[in-house]
């Protein structure tokens, strides 16, 4: 007979392993009682992994824009120009602010992924729309 510091019997250990098997395989709780599961984080919850969120430590404009674009565009949307991406965003009912930003980009430009598109939109918004040229 084994005597040690185990508080559970061998049978209880096996039972607990069986209970945890679904959680370990799926990566999320598998209980039928949802009230017993921890509440997931919401999309708009601040990121507190590295400490409190202060005004200078929030997501940058580029990060926020890239996240919005990634929510509305898939990998199959690229490579594409602003016109094709605008159509894709409109079909997916994307926010108007994203669509309007694409309308101001050069029509002959091509983007291979969300990062390139976000950088182009960020740089374009910093430089502003082209003004009238003097001749």
mmCIF file with all atom_site columns, N, CA and C in Angstrom, residues 31-105:
data_model
loop_
_atom_site.group_PDB
_atom_site.id
_atom_site.type_symbol
_atom_site.label_atom_id
_atom_site.label_alt_id
_atom_site.label_comp_id
_atom_site.label_asym_id
_atom_site.label_entity_id
_atom_site.label_seq_id
_atom_site.pdbx_PDB_ins_code
_atom_site.Cartn_x
_atom_site.Cartn_y
_atom_site.Cartn_z
_atom_site.occupancy
_atom_site.B_iso_or_equiv
_atom_site.pdbx_formal_charge
_atom_site.auth_seq_id
_atom_site.auth_comp_id
_atom_site.auth_asym_id
_atom_site.auth_atom_id
_atom_site.pdbx_PDB_model_num
ATOM 1   N N  . UNK A 1 31  ? -17.417 22.823 -19.448 1.00 0.00 ? 31  UNK A N  1
ATOM 2   C CA . UNK A 1 31  ? -18.470 22.522 -18.480 1.00 0.00 ? 31  UNK A CA 1
ATOM 3   C C  . UNK A 1 31  ? -19.832 22.820 -19.072 1.00 0.00 ? 31  UNK A C  1
ATOM 4   N N  . UNK A 1 32  ? -20.829 22.084 -18.621 1.00 0.00 ? 32  UNK A N  1
ATOM 5   C CA . UNK A 1 32  ? -22.183 22.359 -19.090 1.00 0.00 ? 32  UNK A CA 1
ATOM 6   C C  . UNK A 1 32  ? -22.814 23.487 -18.286 1.00 0.00 ? 32  UNK A C  1
ATOM 7   N N  . UNK A 1 33  ? -22.282 23.779 -17.103 1.00 0.00 ? 33  UNK A N  1
ATOM 8   C CA . UNK A 1 33  ? -22.789 24.884 -16.296 1.00 0.00 ? 33  UNK A CA 1
ATOM 9   C C  . UNK A 1 33  ? -21.991 26.137 -16.640 1.00 0.00 ? 33  UNK A C  1
ATOM 10  N N  . UNK A 1 34  ? -22.542 26.970 -17.516 1.00 0.00 ? 34  UNK A N  1
ATOM 11  C CA . UNK A 1 34  ? -21.806 28.151 -17.973 1.00 0.00 ? 34  UNK A CA 1
ATOM 12  C C  . UNK A 1 34  ? -21.550 29.143 -16.858 1.00 0.00 ? 34  UNK A C  1
ATOM 13  N N  . UNK A 1 35  ? -22.383 29.150 -15.844 1.00 0.00 ? 35  UNK A N  1
ATOM 14  C CA . UNK A 1 35  ? -22.209 30.103 -14.749 1.00 0.00 ? 35  UNK A CA 1
ATOM 15  C C  . UNK A 1 35  ? -20.909 29.843 -13.992 1.00 0.00 ? 35  UNK A C  1
ATOM 16  N N  . UNK A 1 36  ? -20.378 28.645 -14.109 1.00 0.00 ? 36  UNK A N  1
ATOM 17  C CA . UNK A 1 36  ? -19.174 28.270 -13.383 1.00 0.00 ? 36  UNK A CA 1
ATOM 18  C C  . UNK A 1 36  ? -17.902 28.629 -14.151 1.00 0.00 ? 36  UNK A C  1
ATOM 19  N N  . UNK A 1 37  ? -18.008 29.010 -15.409 1.00 0.00 ? 37  UNK A N  1
ATOM 20  C CA . UNK A 1 37  ? -16.849 29.353 -16.223 1.00 0.00 ? 37  UNK A CA 1
ATOM 21  C C  . UNK A 1 37  ? -16.430 30.796 -15.989 1.00 0.00 ? 37  UNK A C  1
ATOM 22  N N  . UNK A 1 38  ? -15.147 31.092 -16.102 1.00 0.00 ? 38  UNK A N  1
ATOM 23  C CA . UNK A 1 38  ? -14.713 32.484 -15.981 1.00 0.00 ? 38  UNK A CA 1
ATOM 24  C C  . UNK A 1 38  ? -15.207 33.305 -17.173 1.00 0.00 ? 38  UNK A C  1
ATOM 25  N N  . UNK A 1 39  ? -15.473 34.567 -16.942 1.00 0.00 ? 39  UNK A N  1
ATOM 26  C CA . UNK A 1 39  ? -15.967 35.435 -18.005 1.00 0.00 ? 39  UNK A CA 1
ATOM 27  C C  . UNK A 1 39  ? -14.822 35.825 -18.925 1.00 0.00 ? 39  UNK A C  1
ATOM 28  N N  . UNK A 1 40  ? -14.996 35.693 -20.247 1.00 0.00 ? 40  UNK A N  1
ATOM 29  C CA . UNK A 1 40  ? -13.916 36.068 -21.165 1.00 0.00 ? 40  UNK A CA 1
ATOM 30  C C  . UNK A 1 40  ? -13.751 37.588 -21.223 1.00 0.00 ? 40  UNK A C  1
ATOM 31  N N  . UNK A 1 41  ? -12.595 38.006 -21.660 1.00 0.00 ? 41  UNK A N  1
ATOM 32  C CA . UNK A 1 41  ? -12.330 39.436 -21.807 1.00 0.00 ? 41  UNK A CA 1
ATOM 33  C C  . UNK A 1 41  ? -13.095 39.982 -22.997 1.00 0.00 ? 41  UNK A C  1
ATOM 34  N N  . UNK A 1 42  ? -13.571 41.205 -22.884 1.00 0.00 ? 42  UNK A N  1
ATOM 35  C CA . UNK A 1 42  ? -14.291 41.854 -23.971 1.00 0.00 ? 42  UNK A CA 1
ATOM 36  C C  . UNK A 1 42  ? -13.291 42.488 -24.927 1.00 0.00 ? 42  UNK A C  1
ATOM 37  N N  . UNK A 1 43  ? -13.758 42.782 -26.143 1.00 0.00 ? 43  UNK A N  1
ATOM 38  C CA . UNK A 1 43  ? -12.873 43.365 -27.155 1.00 0.00 ? 43  UNK A CA 1
ATOM 39  C C  . UNK A 1 43  ? -12.360 44.737 -26.742 1.00 0.00 ? 43  UNK A C  1
ATOM 40  N N  . UNK A 1 44  ? -13.184 45.494 -26.025 1.00 0.00 ? 44  UNK A N  1
ATOM 41  C CA . UNK A 1 44  ? -12.783 46.852 -25.685 1.00 0.00 ? 44  UNK A CA 1
ATOM 42  C C  . UNK A 1 44  ? -12.149 46.957 -24.298 1.00 0.00 ? 44  UNK A C  1
ATOM 43  N N  . UNK A 1 45  ? -11.864 45.822 -23.652 1.00 0.00 ? 45  UNK A N  1
ATOM 44  C CA . UNK A 1 45  ? -11.170 45.851 -22.369 1.00 0.00 ? 45  UNK A CA 1
ATOM 45  C C  . UNK A 1 45  ? -9.735  46.327 -22.571 1.00 0.00 ? 45  UNK A C  1
ATOM 46  N N  . UNK A 1 46  ? -9.210  47.138 -21.654 1.00 0.00 ? 46  UNK A N  1
ATOM 47  C CA . UNK A 1 46  ? -7.823  47.589 -21.813 1.00 0.00 ? 46  UNK A CA 1
ATOM 48  C C  . UNK A 1 46  ? -6.852  46.443 -21.595 1.00 0.00 ? 46  UNK A C  1
ATOM 49  N N  . UNK A 1 47  ? -5.727  46.515 -22.239 1.00 0.00 ? 47  UNK A N  1
ATOM 50  C CA . UNK A 1 47  ? -4.685  45.507 -22.099 1.00 0.00 ? 47  UNK A CA 1
ATOM 51  C C  . UNK A 1 47  ? -3.902  45.816 -20.828 1.00 0.00 ? 47  UNK A C  1
ATOM 52  N N  . UNK A 1 48  ? -4.060  44.974 -19.804 1.00 0.00 ? 48  UNK A N  1
ATOM 53  C CA . UNK A 1 48  ? -3.399  45.212 -18.530 1.00 0.00 ? 48  UNK A CA 1
ATOM 54  C C  . UNK A 1 48  ? -2.320  44.167 -18.252 1.00 0.00 ? 48  UNK A C  1
ATOM 55  N N  . UNK A 1 49  ? -1.850  43.503 -19.285 1.00 0.00 ? 49  UNK A N  1
ATOM 56  C CA . UNK A 1 49  ? -0.843  42.463 -19.110 1.00 0.00 ? 49  UNK A CA 1
ATOM 57  C C  . UNK A 1 49  ? 0.434   43.022 -18.507 1.00 0.00 ? 49  UNK A C  1
ATOM 58  N N  . UNK A 1 50  ? 0.836   44.200 -18.942 1.00 0.00 ? 50  UNK A N  1
ATOM 59  C CA . UNK A 1 50  ? 2.098   44.776 -18.506 1.00 0.00 ? 50  UNK A CA 1
ATOM 60  C C  . UNK A 1 50  ? 1.904   45.950 -17.558 1.00 0.00 ? 50  UNK A C  1
ATOM 61  N N  . UNK A 1 51  ? 0.826   45.964 -16.838 1.00 0.00 ? 51  UNK A N  1
ATOM 62  C CA . UNK A 1 51  ? 0.595   47.021 -15.866 1.00 0.00 ? 51  UNK A CA 1
ATOM 63  C C  . UNK A 1 51  ? -0.583  47.886 -16.265 1.00 0.00 ? 51  UNK A C  1
ATOM 64  N N  . UNK A 1 52  ? -0.843  48.924 -15.488 1.00 0.00 ? 52  UNK A N  1
ATOM 65  C CA . UNK A 1 52  ? -2.001  49.771 -15.767 1.00 0.00 ? 52  UNK A CA 1
ATOM 66  C C  . UNK A 1 52  ? -1.850  50.521 -17.088 1.00 0.00 ? 52  UNK A C  1
ATOM 67  N N  . UNK A 1 53  ? -2.988  50.762 -17.706 1.00 0.00 ? 53  UNK A N  1
ATOM 68  C CA . UNK A 1 53  ? -2.997  51.491 -18.973 1.00 0.00 ? 53  UNK A CA 1
ATOM 69  C C  . UNK A 1 53  ? -3.048  52.978 -18.659 1.00 0.00 ? 53  UNK A C  1
ATOM 70  N N  . UNK A 1 54  ? -2.051  53.691 -19.136 1.00 0.00 ? 54  UNK A N  1
ATOM 71  C CA . UNK A 1 54  ? -1.988  55.129 -18.937 1.00 0.00 ? 54  UNK A CA 1
ATOM 72  C C  . UNK A 1 54  ? -2.213  55.811 -20.285 1.00 0.00 ? 54  UNK A C  1
ATOM 73  N N  . UNK A 1 55  ? -2.485  57.101 -20.306 1.00 0.00 ? 55  UNK A N  1
ATOM 74  C CA . UNK A 1 55  ? -2.757  57.754 -21.583 1.00 0.00 ? 55  UNK A CA 1
ATOM 75  C C  . UNK A 1 55  ? -1.655  57.588 -22.619 1.00 0.00 ? 55  UNK A C  1
ATOM 76  N N  . UNK A 1 56  ? -0.399  57.513 -22.214 1.00 0.00 ? 56  UNK A N  1
ATOM 77  C CA . UNK A 1 56  ? 0.691   57.366 -23.168 1.00 0.00 ? 56  UNK A CA 1
ATOM 78  C C  . UNK A 1 56  ? 0.953   55.934 -23.590 1.00 0.00 ? 56  UNK A C  1
ATOM 79  N N  . UNK A 1 57  ? 0.265   54.959 -22.974 1.00 0.00 ? 57  UNK A N  1
ATOM 80  C CA . UNK A 1 57  ? 0.567   53.568 -23.254 1.00 0.00 ? 57  UNK A CA 1
ATOM 81  C C  . UNK A 1 57  ? -0.562  52.835 -23.959 1.00 0.00 ? 57  UNK A C  1
ATOM 82  N N  . UNK A 1 58  ? -1.518  53.523 -24.511 1.00 0.00 ? 58  UNK A N  1
ATOM 83  C CA . UNK A 1 58  ? -2.600  52.875 -25.218 1.00 0.00 ? 58  UNK A CA 1
ATOM 84  C C  . UNK A 1 58  ? -2.152  52.440 -26.605 1.00 0.00 ? 58  UNK A C  1
ATOM 85  N N  . UNK A 1 59  ? -3.021  51.750 -27.328 1.00 0.00 ? 59  UNK A N  1
ATOM 86  C CA . UNK A 1 59  ? -2.632  51.331 -28.678 1.00 0.00 ? 59  UNK A CA 1
ATOM 87  C C  . UNK A 1 59  ? -2.438  52.545 -29.585 1.00 0.00 ? 59  UNK A C  1
ATOM 88  N N  . UNK A 1 60  ? -1.470  52.456 -30.471 1.00 0.00 ? 60  UNK A N  1
ATOM 89  C CA . UNK A 1 60  ? -1.217  53.552 -31.391 1.00 0.00 ? 60  UNK A CA 1
ATOM 90  C C  . UNK A 1 60  ? -2.277  53.546 -32.482 1.00 0.00 ? 60  UNK A C  1
ATOM 91  N N  . UNK A 1 61  ? -2.302  54.609 -33.244 1.00 0.00 ? 61  UNK A N  1
ATOM 92  C CA . UNK A 1 61  ? -3.264  54.715 -34.332 1.00 0.00 ? 61  UNK A CA 1
ATOM 93  C C  . UNK A 1 61  ? -3.036  53.603 -35.355 1.00 0.00 ? 61  UNK A C  1
ATOM 94  N N  . UNK A 1 62  ? -1.775  53.315 -35.660 1.00 0.00 ? 62  UNK A N  1
ATOM 95  C CA . UNK A 1 62  ? -1.466  52.263 -36.628 1.00 0.00 ? 62  UNK A CA 1
ATOM 96  C C  . UNK A 1 62  ? -1.964  50.911 -36.139 1.00 0.00 ? 62  UNK A C  1
ATOM 97  N N  . UNK A 1 63  ? -1.744  50.586 -34.857 1.00 0.00 ? 63  UNK A N  1
ATOM 98  C CA . UNK A 1 63  ? -2.194  49.308 -34.318 1.00 0.00 ? 63  UNK A CA 1
ATOM 99  C C  . UNK A 1 63  ? -3.711  49.197 -34.341 1.00 0.00 ? 63  UNK A C  1
ATOM 100 N N  . UNK A 1 64  ? -4.396  50.267 -33.956 1.00 0.00 ? 64  UNK A N  1
ATOM 101 C CA . UNK A 1 64  ? -5.855  50.245 -33.941 1.00 0.00 ? 64  UNK A CA 1
ATOM 102 C C  . UNK A 1 64  ? -6.412  50.118 -35.362 1.00 0.00 ? 64  UNK A C  1
ATOM 103 N N  . UNK A 1 65  ? -5.807  50.828 -36.308 1.00 0.00 ? 65  UNK A N  1
ATOM 104 C CA . UNK A 1 65  ? -6.252  50.757 -37.697 1.00 0.00 ? 65  UNK A CA 1
ATOM 105 C C  . UNK A 1 65  ? -6.014  49.367 -38.279 1.00 0.00 ? 65  UNK A C  1
ATOM 106 N N  . UNK A 1 66  ? -4.845  48.800 -38.000 1.00 0.00 ? 66  UNK A N  1
ATOM 107 C CA . UNK A 1 66  ? -4.525  47.457 -38.490 1.00 0.00 ? 66  UNK A CA 1
ATOM 108 C C  . UNK A 1 66  ? -5.509  46.433 -37.931 1.00 0.00 ? 66  UNK A C  1
ATOM 109 N N  . UNK A 1 67  ? -5.884  46.563 -36.673 1.00 0.00 ? 67  UNK A N  1
ATOM 110 C CA . UNK A 1 67  ? -6.848  45.654 -36.058 1.00 0.00 ? 67  UNK A CA 1
ATOM 111 C C  . UNK A 1 67  ? -8.216  45.780 -36.729 1.00 0.00 ? 67  UNK A C  1
ATOM 112 N N  . UNK A 1 68  ? -8.660  47.008 -36.977 1.00 0.00 ? 68  UNK A N  1
ATOM 113 C CA . UNK A 1 68  ? -9.949  47.205 -37.650 1.00 0.00 ? 68  UNK A CA 1
ATOM 114 C C  . UNK A 1 68  ? -9.929  46.622 -39.062 1.00 0.00 ? 68  UNK A C  1
ATOM 115 N N  . UNK A 1 69  ? -8.842  46.837 -39.779 1.00 0.00 ? 69  UNK A N  1
ATOM 116 C CA . UNK A 1 69  ? -8.742  46.281 -41.134 1.00 0.00 ? 69  UNK A CA 1
ATOM 117 C C  . UNK A 1 69  ? -8.723  44.758 -41.103 1.00 0.00 ? 69  UNK A C  1
ATOM 118 N N  . UNK A 1 70  ? -7.994  44.182 -40.155 1.00 0.00 ? 70  UNK A N  1
ATOM 119 C CA . UNK A 1 70  ? -7.904  42.724 -40.066 1.00 0.00 ? 70  UNK A CA 1
ATOM 120 C C  . UNK A 1 70  ? -9.247  42.103 -39.697 1.00 0.00 ? 70  UNK A C  1
ATOM 121 N N  . UNK A 1 71  ? -10.069 42.825 -38.969 1.00 0.00 ? 71  UNK A N  1
ATOM 122 C CA . UNK A 1 71  ? -11.404 42.316 -38.635 1.00 0.00 ? 71  UNK A CA 1
ATOM 123 C C  . UNK A 1 71  ? -12.302 42.260 -39.866 1.00 0.00 ? 71  UNK A C  1
ATOM 124 N N  . UNK A 1 72  ? -12.048 43.121 -40.825 1.00 0.00 ? 72  UNK A N  1
ATOM 125 C CA . UNK A 1 72  ? -12.947 43.248 -41.962 1.00 0.00 ? 72  UNK A CA 1
ATOM 126 C C  . UNK A 1 72  ? -12.404 42.680 -43.266 1.00 0.00 ? 72  UNK A C  1
ATOM 127 N N  . UNK A 1 73  ? -11.109 42.400 -43.330 1.00 0.00 ? 73  UNK A N  1
ATOM 128 C CA . UNK A 1 73  ? -10.511 41.860 -44.550 1.00 0.00 ? 73  UNK A CA 1
ATOM 129 C C  . UNK A 1 73  ? -9.862  40.512 -44.257 1.00 0.00 ? 73  UNK A C  1
ATOM 130 N N  . UNK A 1 74  ? -9.882  39.620 -45.232 1.00 0.00 ? 74  UNK A N  1
ATOM 131 C CA . UNK A 1 74  ? -9.241  38.325 -45.065 1.00 0.00 ? 74  UNK A CA 1
ATOM 132 C C  . UNK A 1 74  ? -7.977  38.276 -45.915 1.00 0.00 ? 74  UNK A C  1
ATOM 133 N N  . UNK A 1 75  ? -7.223  37.201 -45.773 1.00 0.00 ? 75  UNK A N  1
ATOM 134 C CA . UNK A 1 75  ? -6.020  37.044 -46.593 1.00 0.00 ? 75  UNK A CA 1
ATOM 135 C C  . UNK A 1 75  ? -6.372  36.931 -48.064 1.00 0.00 ? 75  UNK A C  1
ATOM 136 N N  . UNK A 1 76  ? -7.537  36.400 -48.352 1.00 0.00 ? 76  UNK A N  1
ATOM 137 C CA . UNK A 1 76  ? -7.977  36.267 -49.739 1.00 0.00 ? 76  UNK A CA 1
ATOM 138 C C  . UNK A 1 76  ? -8.268  37.598 -50.410 1.00 0.00 ? 76  UNK A C  1
ATOM 139 N N  . UNK A 1 77  ? -8.359  38.657 -49.624 1.00 0.00 ? 77  UNK A N  1
ATOM 140 C CA . UNK A 1 77  ? -8.616  39.986 -50.186 1.00 0.00 ? 77  UNK A CA 1
ATOM 141 C C  . UNK A 1 77  ? -7.380  40.585 -50.839 1.00 0.00 ? 77  UNK A C  1
ATOM 142 N N  . UNK A 1 78  ? -6.214  40.036 -50.546 1.00 0.00 ? 78  UNK A N  1
ATOM 143 C CA . UNK A 1 78  ? -4.955  40.596 -51.025 1.00 0.00 ? 78  UNK A CA 1
ATOM 144 C C  . UNK A 1 78  ? -4.302  39.679 -52.029 1.00 0.00 ? 78  UNK A C  1
ATOM 145 N N  . UNK A 1 79  ? -3.430  40.160 -52.900 1.00 0.00 ? 79  UNK A N  1
ATOM 146 C CA . UNK A 1 79  ? -3.098  41.560 -53.172 1.00 0.00 ? 79  UNK A CA 1
ATOM 147 C C  . UNK A 1 79  ? -4.242  42.237 -53.921 1.00 0.00 ? 79  UNK A C  1
ATOM 148 N N  . UNK A 1 80  ? -4.403  43.509 -53.640 1.00 0.00 ? 80  UNK A N  1
ATOM 149 C CA . UNK A 1 80  ? -5.489  44.258 -54.260 1.00 0.00 ? 80  UNK A CA 1
ATOM 150 C C  . UNK A 1 80  ? -5.200  45.746 -54.166 1.00 0.00 ? 80  UNK A C  1
ATOM 151 N N  . UNK A 1 81  ? -5.923  46.495 -54.977 1.00 0.00 ? 81  UNK A N  1
ATOM 152 C CA . UNK A 1 81  ? -5.842  47.943 -54.959 1.00 0.00 ? 81  UNK A CA 1
ATOM 153 C C  . UNK A 1 81  ? -6.967  48.512 -54.119 1.00 0.00 ? 81  UNK A C  1
ATOM 154 N N  . UNK A 1 82  ? -6.966  49.824 -53.940 1.00 0.00 ? 82  UNK A N  1
ATOM 155 C CA . UNK A 1 82  ? -7.991  50.459 -53.105 1.00 0.00 ? 82  UNK A CA 1
ATOM 156 C C  . UNK A 1 82  ? -9.419  50.214 -53.587 1.00 0.00 ? 82  UNK A C  1
ATOM 157 N N  . UNK A 1 83  ? -9.636  50.158 -54.893 1.00 0.00 ? 83  UNK A N  1
ATOM 158 C CA . UNK A 1 83  ? -11.001 49.954 -55.394 1.00 0.00 ? 83  UNK A CA 1
ATOM 159 C C  . UNK A 1 83  ? -11.544 48.584 -55.009 1.00 0.00 ? 83  UNK A C  1
ATOM 160 N N  . UNK A 1 84  ? -10.715 47.530 -55.203 1.00 0.00 ? 84  UNK A N  1
ATOM 161 C CA . UNK A 1 84  ? -11.165 46.181 -54.836 1.00 0.00 ? 84  UNK A CA 1
ATOM 162 C C  . UNK A 1 84  ? -11.387 46.062 -53.336 1.00 0.00 ? 84  UNK A C  1
ATOM 163 N N  . UNK A 1 85  ? -10.482 46.667 -52.557 1.00 0.00 ? 85  UNK A N  1
ATOM 164 C CA . UNK A 1 85  ? -10.614 46.602 -51.105 1.00 0.00 ? 85  UNK A CA 1
ATOM 165 C C  . UNK A 1 85  ? -11.835 47.381 -50.629 1.00 0.00 ? 85  UNK A C  1
ATOM 166 N N  . UNK A 1 86  ? -12.128 48.498 -51.285 1.00 0.00 ? 86  UNK A N  1
ATOM 167 C CA . UNK A 1 86  ? -13.322 49.262 -50.942 1.00 0.00 ? 86  UNK A CA 1
ATOM 168 C C  . UNK A 1 86  ? -14.574 48.426 -51.173 1.00 0.00 ? 86  UNK A C  1
ATOM 169 N N  . UNK A 1 87  ? -14.631 47.733 -52.320 1.00 0.00 ? 87  UNK A N  1
ATOM 170 C CA . UNK A 1 87  ? -15.790 46.871 -52.594 1.00 0.00 ? 87  UNK A CA 1
ATOM 171 C C  . UNK A 1 87  ? -15.912 45.773 -51.543 1.00 0.00 ? 87  UNK A C  1
ATOM 172 N N  . UNK A 1 88  ? -14.783 45.167 -51.175 1.00 0.00 ? 88  UNK A N  1
ATOM 173 C CA . UNK A 1 88  ? -14.800 44.098 -50.170 1.00 0.00 ? 88  UNK A CA 1
ATOM 174 C C  . UNK A 1 88  ? -15.292 44.627 -48.834 1.00 0.00 ? 88  UNK A C  1
ATOM 175 N N  . UNK A 1 89  ? -14.825 45.808 -48.436 1.00 0.00 ? 89  UNK A N  1
ATOM 176 C CA . UNK A 1 89  ? -15.256 46.386 -47.164 1.00 0.00 ? 89  UNK A CA 1
ATOM 177 C C  . UNK A 1 89  ? -16.748 46.736 -47.190 1.00 0.00 ? 89  UNK A C  1
ATOM 178 N N  . UNK A 1 90  ? -17.207 47.274 -48.307 1.00 0.00 ? 90  UNK A N  1
ATOM 179 C CA . UNK A 1 90  ? -18.641 47.623 -48.393 1.00 0.00 ? 90  UNK A CA 1
ATOM 180 C C  . UNK A 1 90  ? -19.525 46.369 -48.340 1.00 0.00 ? 90  UNK A C  1
ATOM 181 N N  . UNK A 1 91  ? -19.085 45.294 -49.015 1.00 0.00 ? 91  UNK A N  1
ATOM 182 C CA . UNK A 1 91  ? -19.861 44.038 -48.964 1.00 0.00 ? 91  UNK A CA 1
ATOM 183 C C  . UNK A 1 91  ? -19.900 43.466 -47.556 1.00 0.00 ? 91  UNK A C  1
ATOM 184 N N  . UNK A 1 92  ? -18.822 43.676 -46.793 1.00 0.00 ? 92  UNK A N  1
ATOM 185 C CA . UNK A 1 92  ? -18.759 43.169 -45.424 1.00 0.00 ? 92  UNK A CA 1
ATOM 186 C C  . UNK A 1 92  ? -19.337 44.123 -44.398 1.00 0.00 ? 92  UNK A C  1
ATOM 187 N N  . UNK A 1 93  ? -19.962 45.217 -44.853 1.00 0.00 ? 93  UNK A N  1
ATOM 188 C CA . UNK A 1 93  ? -20.563 46.218 -43.962 1.00 0.00 ? 93  UNK A CA 1
ATOM 189 C C  . UNK A 1 93  ? -19.548 46.776 -42.961 1.00 0.00 ? 93  UNK A C  1
ATOM 190 N N  . UNK A 1 94  ? -18.381 47.118 -43.452 1.00 0.00 ? 94  UNK A N  1
ATOM 191 C CA . UNK A 1 94  ? -17.330 47.691 -42.613 1.00 0.00 ? 94  UNK A CA 1
ATOM 192 C C  . UNK A 1 94  ? -17.697 49.118 -42.224 1.00 0.00 ? 94  UNK A C  1
ATOM 193 N N  . UNK A 1 95  ? -17.105 49.637 -41.163 1.00 0.00 ? 95  UNK A N  1
ATOM 194 C CA . UNK A 1 95  ? -17.372 51.025 -40.766 1.00 0.00 ? 95  UNK A CA 1
ATOM 195 C C  . UNK A 1 95  ? -17.010 51.997 -41.884 1.00 0.00 ? 95  UNK A C  1
ATOM 196 N N  . UNK A 1 96  ? -17.789 53.056 -41.994 1.00 0.00 ? 96  UNK A N  1
ATOM 197 C CA . UNK A 1 96  ? -17.586 54.044 -43.052 1.00 0.00 ? 96  UNK A CA 1
ATOM 198 C C  . UNK A 1 96  ? -16.206 54.701 -42.981 1.00 0.00 ? 96  UNK A C  1
ATOM 199 N N  . UNK A 1 97  ? -15.661 54.856 -41.785 1.00 0.00 ? 97  UNK A N  1
ATOM 200 C CA . UNK A 1 97  ? -14.348 55.500 -41.648 1.00 0.00 ? 97  UNK A CA 1
ATOM 201 C C  . UNK A 1 97  ? -13.267 54.710 -42.377 1.00 0.00 ? 97  UNK A C  1
ATOM 202 N N  . UNK A 1 98  ? -13.339 53.389 -42.352 1.00 0.00 ? 98  UNK A N  1
ATOM 203 C CA . UNK A 1 98  ? -12.360 52.574 -43.074 1.00 0.00 ? 98  UNK A CA 1
ATOM 204 C C  . UNK A 1 98  ? -12.512 52.742 -44.575 1.00 0.00 ? 98  UNK A C  1
ATOM 205 N N  . UNK A 1 99  ? -13.742 52.716 -45.034 1.00 0.00 ? 99  UNK A N  1
ATOM 206 C CA . UNK A 1 99  ? -14.003 52.816 -46.475 1.00 0.00 ? 99  UNK A CA 1
ATOM 207 C C  . UNK A 1 99  ? -13.587 54.186 -46.996 1.00 0.00 ? 99  UNK A C  1
ATOM 208 N N  . UNK A 1 100 ? -13.887 55.231 -46.250 1.00 0.00 ? 100 UNK A N  1
ATOM 209 C CA . UNK A 1 100 ? -13.536 56.583 -46.688 1.00 0.00 ? 100 UNK A CA 1
ATOM 210 C C  . UNK A 1 100 ? -12.021 56.761 -46.752 1.00 0.00 ? 100 UNK A C  1
ATOM 211 N N  . UNK A 1 101 ? -11.295 56.143 -45.843 1.00 0.00 ? 101 UNK A N  1
ATOM 212 C CA . UNK A 1 101 ? -9.832  56.222 -45.880 1.00 0.00 ? 101 UNK A CA 1
ATOM 213 C C  . UNK A 1 101 ? -9.267  55.604 -47.139 1.00 0.00 ? 101 UNK A C  1
ATOM 214 N N  . UNK A 1 102 ? -9.846  54.505 -47.592 1.00 0.00 ? 102 UNK A N  1
ATOM 215 C CA . UNK A 1 102 ? -9.381  53.847 -48.812 1.00 0.00 ? 102 UNK A CA 1
ATOM 216 C C  . UNK A 1 102 ? -9.681  54.676 -50.046 1.00 0.00 ? 102 UNK A C  1
ATOM 217 N N  . UNK A 1 103 ? -10.764 55.432 -50.018 1.00 0.00 ? 103 UNK A N  1
ATOM 218 C CA . UNK A 1 103 ? -11.125 56.259 -51.167 1.00 0.00 ? 103 UNK A CA 1
ATOM 219 C C  . UNK A 1 103 ? -10.079 57.337 -51.441 1.00 0.00 ? 103 UNK A C  1
ATOM 220 N N  . UNK A 1 104 ? -9.324  57.735 -50.427 1.00 0.00 ? 104 UNK A N  1
ATOM 221 C CA . UNK A 1 104 ? -8.332  58.795 -50.589 1.00 0.00 ? 104 UNK A CA 1
ATOM 222 C C  . UNK A 1 104 ? -6.959  58.285 -51.017 1.00 0.00 ? 104 UNK A C  1
ATOM 223 N N  . UNK A 1 105 ? -6.776  56.961 -51.094 1.00 0.00 ? 105 UNK A N  1
ATOM 224 C CA . UNK A 1 105 ? -5.479  56.404 -51.504 1.00 0.00 ? 105 UNK A CA 1
ATOM 225 C C  . UNK A 1 105 ? -5.327  56.455 -53.018 1.00 0.00 ? 105 UNK A C  1
#
